[in-house]
PDB file of C-alpha atoms in Angstrom:
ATOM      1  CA  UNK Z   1      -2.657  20.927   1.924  1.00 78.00           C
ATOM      2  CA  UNK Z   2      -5.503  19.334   3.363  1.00 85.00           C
ATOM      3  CA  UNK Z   3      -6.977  16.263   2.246  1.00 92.00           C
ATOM      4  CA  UNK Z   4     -10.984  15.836   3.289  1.00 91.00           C
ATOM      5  CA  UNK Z   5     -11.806  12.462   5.049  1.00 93.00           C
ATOM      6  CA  UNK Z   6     -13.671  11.029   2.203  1.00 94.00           C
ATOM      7  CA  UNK Z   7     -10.176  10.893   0.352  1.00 96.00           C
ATOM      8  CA  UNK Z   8      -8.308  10.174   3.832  1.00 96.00           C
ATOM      9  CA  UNK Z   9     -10.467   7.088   3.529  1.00 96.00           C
ATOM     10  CA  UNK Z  10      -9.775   6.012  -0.151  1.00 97.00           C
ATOM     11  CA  UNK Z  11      -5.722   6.373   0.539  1.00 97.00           C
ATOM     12  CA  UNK Z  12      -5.943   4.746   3.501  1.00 97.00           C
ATOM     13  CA  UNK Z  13      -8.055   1.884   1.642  1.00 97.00           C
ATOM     14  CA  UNK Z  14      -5.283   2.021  -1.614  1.00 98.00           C
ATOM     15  CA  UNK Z  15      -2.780   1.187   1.079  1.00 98.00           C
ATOM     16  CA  UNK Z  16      -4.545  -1.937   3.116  1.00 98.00           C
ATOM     17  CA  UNK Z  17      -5.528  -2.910  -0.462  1.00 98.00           C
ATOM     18  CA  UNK Z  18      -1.652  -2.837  -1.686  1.00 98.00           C
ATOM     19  CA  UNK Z  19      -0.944  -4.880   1.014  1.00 98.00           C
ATOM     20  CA  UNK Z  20      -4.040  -7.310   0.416  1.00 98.00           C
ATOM     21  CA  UNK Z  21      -2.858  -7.568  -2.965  1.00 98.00           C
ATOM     22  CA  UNK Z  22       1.412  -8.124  -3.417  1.00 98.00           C
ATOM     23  CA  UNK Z  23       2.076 -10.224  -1.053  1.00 98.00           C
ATOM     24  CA  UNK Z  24      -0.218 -13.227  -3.079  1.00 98.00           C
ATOM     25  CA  UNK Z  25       1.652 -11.936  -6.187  1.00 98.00           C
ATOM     26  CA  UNK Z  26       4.711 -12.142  -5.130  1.00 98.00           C
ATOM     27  CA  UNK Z  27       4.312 -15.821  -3.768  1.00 98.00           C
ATOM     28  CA  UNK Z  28       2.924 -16.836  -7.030  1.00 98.00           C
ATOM     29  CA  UNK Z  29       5.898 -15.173  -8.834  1.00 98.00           C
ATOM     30  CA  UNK Z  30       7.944 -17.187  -6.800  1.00 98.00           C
ATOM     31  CA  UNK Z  31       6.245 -20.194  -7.168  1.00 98.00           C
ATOM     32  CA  UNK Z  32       6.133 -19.165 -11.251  1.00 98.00           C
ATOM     33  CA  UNK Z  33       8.551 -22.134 -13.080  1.00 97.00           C
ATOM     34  CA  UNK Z  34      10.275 -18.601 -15.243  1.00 98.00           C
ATOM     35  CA  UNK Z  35      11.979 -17.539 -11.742  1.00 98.00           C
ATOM     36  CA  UNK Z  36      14.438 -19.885 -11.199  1.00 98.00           C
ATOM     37  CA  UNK Z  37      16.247 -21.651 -13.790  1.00 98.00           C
ATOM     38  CA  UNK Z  38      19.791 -24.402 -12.370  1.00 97.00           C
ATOM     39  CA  UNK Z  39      18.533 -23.508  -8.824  1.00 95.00           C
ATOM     40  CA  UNK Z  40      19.367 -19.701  -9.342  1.00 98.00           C
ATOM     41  CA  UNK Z  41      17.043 -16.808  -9.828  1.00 98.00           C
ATOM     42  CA  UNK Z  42      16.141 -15.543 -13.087  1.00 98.00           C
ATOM     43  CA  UNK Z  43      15.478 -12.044 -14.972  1.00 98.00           C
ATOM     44  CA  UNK Z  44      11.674 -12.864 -14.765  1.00 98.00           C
ATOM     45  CA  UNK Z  45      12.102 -12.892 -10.533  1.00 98.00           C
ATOM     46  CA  UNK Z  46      14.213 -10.215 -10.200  1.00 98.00           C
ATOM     47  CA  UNK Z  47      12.190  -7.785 -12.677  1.00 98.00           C
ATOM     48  CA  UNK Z  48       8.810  -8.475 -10.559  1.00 98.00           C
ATOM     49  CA  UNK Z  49      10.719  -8.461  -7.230  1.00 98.00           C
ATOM     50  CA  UNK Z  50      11.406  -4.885  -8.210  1.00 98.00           C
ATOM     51  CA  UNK Z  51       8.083  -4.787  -9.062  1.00 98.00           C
ATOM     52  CA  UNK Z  52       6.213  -5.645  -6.024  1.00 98.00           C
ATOM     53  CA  UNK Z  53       8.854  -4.021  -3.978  1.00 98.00           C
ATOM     54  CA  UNK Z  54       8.296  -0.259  -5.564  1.00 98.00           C
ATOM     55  CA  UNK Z  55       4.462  -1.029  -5.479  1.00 98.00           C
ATOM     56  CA  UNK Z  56       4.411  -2.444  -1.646  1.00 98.00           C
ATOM     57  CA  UNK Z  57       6.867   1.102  -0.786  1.00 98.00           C
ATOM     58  CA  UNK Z  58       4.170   3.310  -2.910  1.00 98.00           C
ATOM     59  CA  UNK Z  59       1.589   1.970  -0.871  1.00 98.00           C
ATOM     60  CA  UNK Z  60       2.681   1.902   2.212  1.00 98.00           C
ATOM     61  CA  UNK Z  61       3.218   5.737   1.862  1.00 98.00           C
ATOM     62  CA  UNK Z  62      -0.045   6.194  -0.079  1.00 98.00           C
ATOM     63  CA  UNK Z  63      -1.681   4.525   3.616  1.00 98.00           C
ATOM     64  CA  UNK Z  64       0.561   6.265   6.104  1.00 98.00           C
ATOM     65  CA  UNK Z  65      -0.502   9.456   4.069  1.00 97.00           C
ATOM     66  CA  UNK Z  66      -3.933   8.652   4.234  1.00 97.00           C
ATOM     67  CA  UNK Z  67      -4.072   7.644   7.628  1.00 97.00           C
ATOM     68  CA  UNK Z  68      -2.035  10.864   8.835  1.00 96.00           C
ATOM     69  CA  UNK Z  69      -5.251  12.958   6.865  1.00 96.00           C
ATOM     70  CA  UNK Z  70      -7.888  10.999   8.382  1.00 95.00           C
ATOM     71  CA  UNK Z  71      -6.111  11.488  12.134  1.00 95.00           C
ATOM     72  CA  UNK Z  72      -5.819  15.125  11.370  1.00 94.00           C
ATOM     73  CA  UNK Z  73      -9.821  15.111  10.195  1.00 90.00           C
ATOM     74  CA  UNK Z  74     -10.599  13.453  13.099  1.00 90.00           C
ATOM     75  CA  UNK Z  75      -8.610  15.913  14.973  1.00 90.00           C
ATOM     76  CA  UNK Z  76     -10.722  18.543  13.667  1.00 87.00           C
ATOM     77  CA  UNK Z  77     -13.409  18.014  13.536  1.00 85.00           C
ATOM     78  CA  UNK Z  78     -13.190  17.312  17.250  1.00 87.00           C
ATOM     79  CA  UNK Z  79     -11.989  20.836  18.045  1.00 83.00           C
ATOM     80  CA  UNK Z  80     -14.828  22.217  15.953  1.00 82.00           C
ATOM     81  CA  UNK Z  81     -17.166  20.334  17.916  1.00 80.00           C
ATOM     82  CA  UNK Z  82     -15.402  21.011  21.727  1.00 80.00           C
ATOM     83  CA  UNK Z  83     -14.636  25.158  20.509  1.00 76.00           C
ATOM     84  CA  UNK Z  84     -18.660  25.592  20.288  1.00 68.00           C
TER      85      UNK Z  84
END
């Protein structure tokens, strides 16, 4: 399959933006007053841990993919360039 750069770019941008993006979450879902309850963590944490854990792995993958496409555009569209 190839992937153009244009959408290279918009993975790669999905990933950074994943990464932008979950980390704040998760610090305000651990700062929420629903995740703990006695000292010990509740339903509500665990449930969004899960959460933010599946959606940080998704786009991590989503970058690396988009990275590896815009690496192999780059790639050739330099031997395009040096083959003429």
């Amino acid at each position: 399959m190839v992937i153009s750069r244009r959408w290279a770019v918009f993975l790669l941008g999905v990933g950074v933006w994943t990464w932008l993006i979950w980390p704040r979450f998760a610090v305000a879902i651990w700062n929420d007053g629903r995740s703990f309850q006695a000292g010990r963590p509740t339903a509500f944490l665990w449930v969004h841990a899960a959460l933010i854990l599946a959606s940080l792995t998704i786009g991590t993958l989503v970058g690396v993919l988009g990275w590896r496409a815009f690496a192999a555009a780059r790639r050739a569209a330099r031997e395009t360039r040096d083959s003429h």
